CSV table of C-alpha atoms and ligand atoms in Angstrom, one decimal:
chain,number,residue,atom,x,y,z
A,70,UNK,CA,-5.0,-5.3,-21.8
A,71,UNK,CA,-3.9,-8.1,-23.0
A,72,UNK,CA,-3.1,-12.2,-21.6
A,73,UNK,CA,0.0,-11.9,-19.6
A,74,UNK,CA,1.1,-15.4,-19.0
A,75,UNK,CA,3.5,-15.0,-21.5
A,76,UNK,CA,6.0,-13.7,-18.4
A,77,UNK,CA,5.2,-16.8,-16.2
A,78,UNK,CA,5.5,-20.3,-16.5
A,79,UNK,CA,2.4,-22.2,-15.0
A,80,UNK,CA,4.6,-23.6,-13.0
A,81,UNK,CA,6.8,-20.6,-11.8
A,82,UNK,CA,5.4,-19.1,-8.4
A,83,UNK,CA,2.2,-16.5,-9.0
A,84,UNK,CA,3.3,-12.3,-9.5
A,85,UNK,CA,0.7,-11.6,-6.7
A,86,UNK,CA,3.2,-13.2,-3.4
A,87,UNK,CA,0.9,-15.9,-3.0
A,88,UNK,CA,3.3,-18.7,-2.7
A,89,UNK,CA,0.9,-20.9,-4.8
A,90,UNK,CA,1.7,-21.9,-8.9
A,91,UNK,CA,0.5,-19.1,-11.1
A,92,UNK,CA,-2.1,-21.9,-12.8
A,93,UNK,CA,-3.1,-22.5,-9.5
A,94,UNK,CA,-3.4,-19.0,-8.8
A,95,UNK,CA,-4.2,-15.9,-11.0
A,96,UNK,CA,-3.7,-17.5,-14.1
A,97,UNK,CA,-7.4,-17.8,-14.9
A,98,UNK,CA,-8.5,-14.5,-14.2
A,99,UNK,CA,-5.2,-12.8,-15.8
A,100,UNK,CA,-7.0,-14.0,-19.0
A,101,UNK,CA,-8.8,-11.0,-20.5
A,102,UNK,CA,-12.4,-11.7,-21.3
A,103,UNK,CA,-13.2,-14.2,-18.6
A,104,UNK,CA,-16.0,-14.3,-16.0
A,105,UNK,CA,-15.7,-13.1,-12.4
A,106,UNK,CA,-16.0,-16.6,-10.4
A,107,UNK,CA,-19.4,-17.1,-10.1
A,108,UNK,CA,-20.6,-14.7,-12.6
A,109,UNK,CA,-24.0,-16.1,-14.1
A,110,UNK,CA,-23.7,-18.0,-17.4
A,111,UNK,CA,-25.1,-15.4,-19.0
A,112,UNK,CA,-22.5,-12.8,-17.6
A,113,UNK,CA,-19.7,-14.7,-18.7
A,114,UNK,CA,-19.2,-13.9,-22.4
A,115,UNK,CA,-19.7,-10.3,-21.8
A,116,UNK,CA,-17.7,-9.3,-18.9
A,117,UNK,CA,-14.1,-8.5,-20.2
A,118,UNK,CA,-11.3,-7.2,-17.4
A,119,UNK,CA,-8.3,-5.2,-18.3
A,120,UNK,CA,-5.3,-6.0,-17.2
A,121,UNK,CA,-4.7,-6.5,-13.7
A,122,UNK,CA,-3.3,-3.7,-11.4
A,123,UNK,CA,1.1,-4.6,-11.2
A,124,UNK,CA,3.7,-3.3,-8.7
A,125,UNK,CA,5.1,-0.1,-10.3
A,126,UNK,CA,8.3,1.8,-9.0
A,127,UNK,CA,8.1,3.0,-5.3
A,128,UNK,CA,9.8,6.0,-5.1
A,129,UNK,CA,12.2,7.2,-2.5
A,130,UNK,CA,11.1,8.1,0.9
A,131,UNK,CA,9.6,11.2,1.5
A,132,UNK,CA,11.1,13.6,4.4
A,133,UNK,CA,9.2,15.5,6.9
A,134,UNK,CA,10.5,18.4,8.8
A,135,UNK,CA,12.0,18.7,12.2
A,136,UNK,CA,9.3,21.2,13.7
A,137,UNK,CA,6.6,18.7,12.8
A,138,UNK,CA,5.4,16.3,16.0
A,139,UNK,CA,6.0,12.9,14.8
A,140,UNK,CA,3.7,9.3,16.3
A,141,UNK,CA,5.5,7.2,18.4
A,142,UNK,CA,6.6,4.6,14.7
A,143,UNK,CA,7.9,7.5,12.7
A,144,UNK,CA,11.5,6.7,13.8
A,145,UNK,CA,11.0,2.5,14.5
A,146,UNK,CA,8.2,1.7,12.6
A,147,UNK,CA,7.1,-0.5,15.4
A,148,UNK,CA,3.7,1.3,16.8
A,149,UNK,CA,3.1,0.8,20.7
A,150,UNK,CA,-0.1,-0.8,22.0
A,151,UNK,CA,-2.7,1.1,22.8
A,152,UNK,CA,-4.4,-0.2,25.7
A,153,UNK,CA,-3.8,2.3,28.3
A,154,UNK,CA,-6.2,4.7,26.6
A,155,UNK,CA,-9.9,4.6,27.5
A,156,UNK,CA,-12.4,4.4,24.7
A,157,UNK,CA,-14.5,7.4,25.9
A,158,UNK,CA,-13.1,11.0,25.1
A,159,UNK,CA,-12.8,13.8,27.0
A,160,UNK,CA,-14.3,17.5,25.1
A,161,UNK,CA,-10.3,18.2,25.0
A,162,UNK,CA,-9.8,14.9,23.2
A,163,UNK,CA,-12.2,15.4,20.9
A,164,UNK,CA,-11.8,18.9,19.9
A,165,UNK,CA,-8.1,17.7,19.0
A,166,UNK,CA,-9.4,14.8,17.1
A,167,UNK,CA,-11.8,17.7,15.3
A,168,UNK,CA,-8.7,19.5,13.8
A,169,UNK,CA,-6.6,15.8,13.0
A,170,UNK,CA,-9.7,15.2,11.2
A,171,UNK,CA,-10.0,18.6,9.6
A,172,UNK,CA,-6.7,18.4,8.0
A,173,UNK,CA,-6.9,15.0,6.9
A,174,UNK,CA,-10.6,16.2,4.8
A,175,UNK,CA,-8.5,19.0,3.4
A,176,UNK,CA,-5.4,16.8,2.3
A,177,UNK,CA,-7.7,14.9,0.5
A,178,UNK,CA,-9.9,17.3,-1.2
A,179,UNK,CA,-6.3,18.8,-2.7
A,180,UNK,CA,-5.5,15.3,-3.4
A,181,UNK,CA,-8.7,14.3,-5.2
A,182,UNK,CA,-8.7,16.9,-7.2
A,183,UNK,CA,-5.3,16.1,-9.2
A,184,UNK,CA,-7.0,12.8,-10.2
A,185,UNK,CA,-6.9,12.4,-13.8
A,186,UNK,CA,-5.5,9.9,-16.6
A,187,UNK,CA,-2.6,9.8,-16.9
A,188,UNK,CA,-1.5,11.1,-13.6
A,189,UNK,CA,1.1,8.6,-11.5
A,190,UNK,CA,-0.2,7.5,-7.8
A,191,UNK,CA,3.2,8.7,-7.2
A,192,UNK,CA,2.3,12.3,-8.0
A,193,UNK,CA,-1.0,11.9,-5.5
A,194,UNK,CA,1.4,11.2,-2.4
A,195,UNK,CA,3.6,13.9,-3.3
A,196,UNK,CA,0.7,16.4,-3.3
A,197,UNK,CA,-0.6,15.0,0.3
A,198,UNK,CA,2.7,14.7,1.6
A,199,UNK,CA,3.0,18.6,1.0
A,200,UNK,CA,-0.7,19.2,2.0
A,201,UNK,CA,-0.4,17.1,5.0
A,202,UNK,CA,3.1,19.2,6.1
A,203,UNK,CA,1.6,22.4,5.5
A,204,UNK,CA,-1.1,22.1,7.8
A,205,UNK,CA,1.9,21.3,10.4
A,206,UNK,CA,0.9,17.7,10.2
A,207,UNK,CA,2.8,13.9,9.8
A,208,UNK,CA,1.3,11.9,7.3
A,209,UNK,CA,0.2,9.3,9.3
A,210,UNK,CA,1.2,6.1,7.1
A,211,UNK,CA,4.8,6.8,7.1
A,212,UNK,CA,6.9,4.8,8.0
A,213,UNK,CA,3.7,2.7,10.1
A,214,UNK,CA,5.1,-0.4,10.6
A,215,UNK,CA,7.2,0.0,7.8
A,216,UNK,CA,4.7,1.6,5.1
A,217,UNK,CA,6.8,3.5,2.7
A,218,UNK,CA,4.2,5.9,1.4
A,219,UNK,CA,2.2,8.9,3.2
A,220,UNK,CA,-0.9,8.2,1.6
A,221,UNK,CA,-3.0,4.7,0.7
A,222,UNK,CA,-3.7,4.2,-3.4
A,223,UNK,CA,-6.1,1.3,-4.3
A,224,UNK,CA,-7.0,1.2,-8.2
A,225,UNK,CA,-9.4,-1.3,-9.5
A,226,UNK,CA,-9.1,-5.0,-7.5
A,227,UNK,CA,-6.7,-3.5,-5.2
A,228,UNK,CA,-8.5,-3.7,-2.0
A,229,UNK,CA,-6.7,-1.4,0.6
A,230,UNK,CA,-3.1,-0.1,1.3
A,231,UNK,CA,-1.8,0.4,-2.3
A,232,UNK,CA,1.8,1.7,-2.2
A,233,UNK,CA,1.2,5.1,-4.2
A,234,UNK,CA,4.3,4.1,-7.1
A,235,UNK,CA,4.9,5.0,-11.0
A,236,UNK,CA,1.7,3.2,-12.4
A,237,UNK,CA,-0.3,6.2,-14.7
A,238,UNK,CA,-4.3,6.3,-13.7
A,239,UNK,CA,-6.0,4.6,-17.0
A,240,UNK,CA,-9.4,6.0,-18.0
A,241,UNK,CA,-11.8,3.8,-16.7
A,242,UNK,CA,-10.0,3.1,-13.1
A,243,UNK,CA,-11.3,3.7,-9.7
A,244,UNK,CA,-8.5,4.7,-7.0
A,245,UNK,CA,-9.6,4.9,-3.5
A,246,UNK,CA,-7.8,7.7,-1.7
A,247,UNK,CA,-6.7,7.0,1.5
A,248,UNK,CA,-5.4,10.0,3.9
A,249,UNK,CA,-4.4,9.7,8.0
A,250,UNK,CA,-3.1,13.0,9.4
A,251,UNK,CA,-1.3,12.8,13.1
A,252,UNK,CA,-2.0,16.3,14.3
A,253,UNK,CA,-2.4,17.9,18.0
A,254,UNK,CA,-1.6,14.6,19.1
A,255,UNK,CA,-4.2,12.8,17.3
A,256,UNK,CA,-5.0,10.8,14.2
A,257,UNK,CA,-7.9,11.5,11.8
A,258,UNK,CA,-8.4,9.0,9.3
A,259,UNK,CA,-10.2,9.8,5.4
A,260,UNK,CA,-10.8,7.7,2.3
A,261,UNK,CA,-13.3,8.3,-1.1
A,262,UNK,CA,-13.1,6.0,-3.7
A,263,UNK,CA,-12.4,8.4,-6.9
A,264,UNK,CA,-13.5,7.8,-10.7
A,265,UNK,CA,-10.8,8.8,-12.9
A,266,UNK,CA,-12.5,9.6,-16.6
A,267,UNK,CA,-15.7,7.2,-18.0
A,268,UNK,CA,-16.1,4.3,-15.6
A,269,UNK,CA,-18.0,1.7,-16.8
A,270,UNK,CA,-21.2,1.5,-15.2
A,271,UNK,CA,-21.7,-1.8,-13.3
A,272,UNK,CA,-18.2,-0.4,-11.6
A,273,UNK,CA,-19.8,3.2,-10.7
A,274,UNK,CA,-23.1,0.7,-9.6
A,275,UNK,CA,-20.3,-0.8,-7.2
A,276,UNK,CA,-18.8,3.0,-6.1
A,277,UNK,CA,-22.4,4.1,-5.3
A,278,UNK,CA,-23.4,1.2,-2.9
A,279,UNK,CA,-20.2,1.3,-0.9
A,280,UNK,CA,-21.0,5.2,-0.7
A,281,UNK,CA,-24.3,4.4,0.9
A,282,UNK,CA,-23.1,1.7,3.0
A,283,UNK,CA,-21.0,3.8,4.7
A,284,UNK,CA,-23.5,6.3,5.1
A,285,UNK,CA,-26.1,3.5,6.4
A,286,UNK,CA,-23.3,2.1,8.8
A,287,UNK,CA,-23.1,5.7,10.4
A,288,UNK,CA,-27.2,6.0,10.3
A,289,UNK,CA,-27.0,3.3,12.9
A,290,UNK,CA,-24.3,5.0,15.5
A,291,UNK,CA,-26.6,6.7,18.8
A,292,UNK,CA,-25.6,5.8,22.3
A,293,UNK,CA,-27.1,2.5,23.7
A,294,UNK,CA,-26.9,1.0,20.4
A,295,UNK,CA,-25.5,-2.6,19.4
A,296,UNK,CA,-21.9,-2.1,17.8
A,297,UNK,CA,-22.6,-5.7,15.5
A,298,UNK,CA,-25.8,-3.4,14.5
A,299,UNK,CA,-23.1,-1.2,12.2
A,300,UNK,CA,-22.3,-4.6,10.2
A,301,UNK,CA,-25.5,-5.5,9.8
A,302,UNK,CA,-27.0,-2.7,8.2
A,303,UNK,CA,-23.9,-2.4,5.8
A,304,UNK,CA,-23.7,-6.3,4.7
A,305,UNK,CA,-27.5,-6.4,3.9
A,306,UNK,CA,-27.1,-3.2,1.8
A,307,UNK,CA,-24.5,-5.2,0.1
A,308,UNK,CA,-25.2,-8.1,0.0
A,309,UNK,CA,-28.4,-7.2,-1.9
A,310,UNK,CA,-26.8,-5.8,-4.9
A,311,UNK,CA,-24.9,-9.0,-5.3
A,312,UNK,CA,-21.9,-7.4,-3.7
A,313,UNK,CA,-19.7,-9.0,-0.7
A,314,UNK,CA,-18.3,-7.3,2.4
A,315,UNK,CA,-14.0,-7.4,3.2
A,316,UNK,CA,-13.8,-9.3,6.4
A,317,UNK,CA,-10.5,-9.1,7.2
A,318,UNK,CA,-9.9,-5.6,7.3
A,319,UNK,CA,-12.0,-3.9,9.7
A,320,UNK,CA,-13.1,-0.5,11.3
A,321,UNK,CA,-10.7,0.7,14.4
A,322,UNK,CA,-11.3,3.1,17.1
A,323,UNK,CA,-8.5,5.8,16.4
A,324,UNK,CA,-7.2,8.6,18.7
A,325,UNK,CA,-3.2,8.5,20.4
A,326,UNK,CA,-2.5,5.2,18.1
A,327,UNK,CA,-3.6,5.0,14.4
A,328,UNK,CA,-5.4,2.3,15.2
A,329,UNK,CA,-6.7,1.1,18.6
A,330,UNK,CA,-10.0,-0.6,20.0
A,331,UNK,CA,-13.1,-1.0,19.2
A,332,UNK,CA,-12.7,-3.5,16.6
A,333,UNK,CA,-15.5,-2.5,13.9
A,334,UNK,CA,-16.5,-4.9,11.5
A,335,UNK,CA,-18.6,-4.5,8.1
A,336,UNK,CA,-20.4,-7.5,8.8
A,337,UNK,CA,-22.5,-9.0,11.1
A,338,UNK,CA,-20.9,-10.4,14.1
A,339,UNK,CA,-23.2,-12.1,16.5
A,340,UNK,CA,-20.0,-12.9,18.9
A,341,UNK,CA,-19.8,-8.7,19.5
A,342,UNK,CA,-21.8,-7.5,22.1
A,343,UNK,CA,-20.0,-4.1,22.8
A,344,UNK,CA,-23.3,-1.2,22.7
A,345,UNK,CA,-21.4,2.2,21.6
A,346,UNK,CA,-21.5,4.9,24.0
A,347,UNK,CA,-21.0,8.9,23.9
A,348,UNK,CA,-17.7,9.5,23.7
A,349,UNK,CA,-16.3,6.5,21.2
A,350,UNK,CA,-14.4,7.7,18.4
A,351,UNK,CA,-13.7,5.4,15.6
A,352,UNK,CA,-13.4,4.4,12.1
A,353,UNK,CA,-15.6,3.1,9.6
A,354,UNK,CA,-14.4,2.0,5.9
A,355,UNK,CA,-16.7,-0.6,4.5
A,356,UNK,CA,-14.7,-2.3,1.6
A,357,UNK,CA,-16.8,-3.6,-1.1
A,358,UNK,CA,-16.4,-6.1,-3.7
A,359,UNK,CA,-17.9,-7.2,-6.9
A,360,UNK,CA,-17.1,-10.3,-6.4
A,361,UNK,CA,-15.5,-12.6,-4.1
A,362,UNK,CA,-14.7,-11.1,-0.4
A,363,UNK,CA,-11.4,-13.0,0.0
A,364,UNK,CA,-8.2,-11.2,-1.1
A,365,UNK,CA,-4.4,-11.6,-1.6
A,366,UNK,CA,-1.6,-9.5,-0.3
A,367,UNK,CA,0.9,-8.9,-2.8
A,368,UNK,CA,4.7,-10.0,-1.7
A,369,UNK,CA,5.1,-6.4,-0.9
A,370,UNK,CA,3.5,-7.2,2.4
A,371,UNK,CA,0.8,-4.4,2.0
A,372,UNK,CA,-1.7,-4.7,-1.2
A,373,UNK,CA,-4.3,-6.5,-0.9
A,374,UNK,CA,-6.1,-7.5,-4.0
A,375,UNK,CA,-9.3,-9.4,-4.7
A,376,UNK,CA,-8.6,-12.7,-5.1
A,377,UNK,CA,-10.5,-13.3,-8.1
A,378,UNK,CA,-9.4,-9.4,-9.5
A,379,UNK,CA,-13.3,-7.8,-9.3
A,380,UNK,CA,-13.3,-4.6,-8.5
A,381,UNK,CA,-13.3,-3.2,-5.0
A,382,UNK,CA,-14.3,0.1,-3.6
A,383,UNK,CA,-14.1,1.7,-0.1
A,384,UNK,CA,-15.1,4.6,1.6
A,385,UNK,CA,-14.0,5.6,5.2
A,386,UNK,CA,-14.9,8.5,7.7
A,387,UNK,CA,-14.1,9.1,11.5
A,388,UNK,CA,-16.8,9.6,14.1
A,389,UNK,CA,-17.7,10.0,17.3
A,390,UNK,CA,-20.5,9.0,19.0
A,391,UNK,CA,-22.6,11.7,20.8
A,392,UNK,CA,-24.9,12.2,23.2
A,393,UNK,CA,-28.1,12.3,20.5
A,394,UNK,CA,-25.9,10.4,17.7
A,395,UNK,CA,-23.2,10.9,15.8
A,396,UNK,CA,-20.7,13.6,14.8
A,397,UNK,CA,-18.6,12.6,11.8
A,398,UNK,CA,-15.3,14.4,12.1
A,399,UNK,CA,-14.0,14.0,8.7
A,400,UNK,CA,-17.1,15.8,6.8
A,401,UNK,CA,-16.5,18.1,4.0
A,402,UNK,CA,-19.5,20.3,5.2
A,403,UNK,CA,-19.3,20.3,8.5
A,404,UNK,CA,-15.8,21.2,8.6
A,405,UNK,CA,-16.6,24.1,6.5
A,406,UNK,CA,-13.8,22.8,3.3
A,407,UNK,CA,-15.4,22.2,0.2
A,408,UNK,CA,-18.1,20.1,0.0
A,409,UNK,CA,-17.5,16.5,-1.0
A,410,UNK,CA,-19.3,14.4,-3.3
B,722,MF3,N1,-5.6,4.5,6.6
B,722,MF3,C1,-5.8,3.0,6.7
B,722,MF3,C2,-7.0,2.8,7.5
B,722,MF3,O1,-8.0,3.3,7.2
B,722,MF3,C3,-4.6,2.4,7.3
B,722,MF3,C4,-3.3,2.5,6.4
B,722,MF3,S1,-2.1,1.7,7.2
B,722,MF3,C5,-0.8,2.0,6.2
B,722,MF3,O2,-7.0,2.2,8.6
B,722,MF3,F1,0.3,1.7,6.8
B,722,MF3,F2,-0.9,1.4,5.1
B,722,MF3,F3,-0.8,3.3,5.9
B,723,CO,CO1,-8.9,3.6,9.1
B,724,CO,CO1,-7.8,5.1,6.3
């Protein structure tokens, strides 16, 4: 902890990327012991941050066997578009998507279990990029439009696609774990947000209700039904704790291409009018913040933080909707690995 604005002039341009003067920009909330924006009066004196989360050391890139089948980016990093594939999968299709899936709930029970202060986000990639190989899969974020990294770490106000680098978990953090596996021609697509040691509880308040809006968005997938319904029943769960919902990252259908169509928001969207049908197979990762919904991306091109540094927590499964409902392909228990929390 501690002010950091010793390192910047006002004047010089903000650490985050922004472009914008660091008074202008993070100055404000870099200062230890100040309120969220719009935290009540009452909140303000008692609310103290630690620092905020810094770019560490990336280190080098990380090599995947020959034998391994590799997505269409590993080489280019340029993915290809994805709209010569249907929406609706076949059994064959889905069974595929069943072991992608598998393997990606496995990589990241291994991976959440090495969680600890202390331990680098560095050390977590290593361990899924072996996890991910062994199970004769490609870590799907490599080298995906550039990514560096084979796995997504998000501590704290980092709100998705946190390069995994040197910076040592603190007591107190959150990390969201983020694992894709391209396998059998298909990618599955995983994320918990982790505790690491004694969180503070309005933060583990803010880890519980993006469990359950996850678990609420899913309650609402059944053929026939309204895709903006998904959304809806997340941002009111939200919303009511105080919370806000990410809009600019989004759920994606998944399958051939990391991500393809459907577009699924957190949010509701009366402009979507798409009803989900058996067959769909997509995402959904509701990112939630304490505080405001609008982030920054970090001149690294990938981490995106909360603009005003509140915590942010996210949890993401892949599913497919079914002739009665859902199947969620990335459960612990139905996939017979051990059970998640
Ligand atoms: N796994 C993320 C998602 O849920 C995407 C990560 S893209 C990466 O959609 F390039 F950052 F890996
Ligand atoms: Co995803
Ligand atoms: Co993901």
């Amino acid at each position: 902890m501690g002010k950091t604005a010793g390192k910047f002039g006002v004047n010089d341009p903000c650490w985050c990327g922004s472009g914008r003067k660091y008074k202008r920009c993070h100055l404000s909330s870099d200062q230890v012991g100040t309120a969220a924006i719009g935290a009540p009066r009452a909140a303000q004196a008692t609310i103290e941050r630690r620092a905020p989360i810094r770019p560490g050391i990336v280190s080098p890139r990380r090599a995947v066997p020959e034998g391994i089948a590799r997505p269409e980016y590993a080489d280019t990093g340029r993915p290809e578009e994805s709209q010569e594939f249907c929406y609706v999968r076949s059994r064959e299709e889905i069974a595929r998507l069943r072991r992608a899936c598998r393997a990606a709930r496995e990589v990241l029970e291994l991976t959440k279990r090495e969680v600890a202060a202390g331990v680098r986000t560095d050390a977590l990639d290593a361990i899924a990029h072996e996890a991910c190989i062994a199970r004769g899969g490609y870590p799907s974020p490599l080298n995906y439009m550039g990514y560096p990294k084979s796995i997504c770490t998000s501590v704290n106000e980092v709100i998705c696609h946190g390069i995994p680098d040197s910076r040592p978990l603190e007591d107190g953090d959150i990390v969201n774990i983020d694992v894709t596996v391209y396998l059998d021609g298909m990618h599955g697509d995983v994320s918990e947000t982790v505790l690491v040691g004694n969180v503070a509880p309005e933060h583990r308040k803010l880890v519980d209700v993006t469990r359950e809006c996850l678990a609420l968005g899913i309650s609402r997938v059944r053929p026939g039904a309204p895709l903006s319904d998904i959304g809806g029943a997340i941002e009111r769960h939200a919303t009511s704790f105080g919370f806000s919902v990410v809009r600019e990252f989004v759920g994606h259908g998944i399958g051939e291409r990391f991500h393809m169509g459907p577009q699924v928001p957190h949010y509701f969207d009366r402009e979507i009018t798409t009803k989900l049908r058996s067959g769909m197979v997509f995402t959904l990762e509701p990112m939630i913040n304490e505080g405001t919904w609008r982030h920054v991306l970090w001149d690294d091109r990938w981490t995106a933080v909360t603009a005003d540094l509140g915590r942010s927590a996210q949890f993401e499964h892949t599913l497919v909707v079914t002739d009665d409902g859902v199947e969620v392909l990335t459960l612990a228990a139905a996939n017979g690995t051990d059970a998640a929390q």
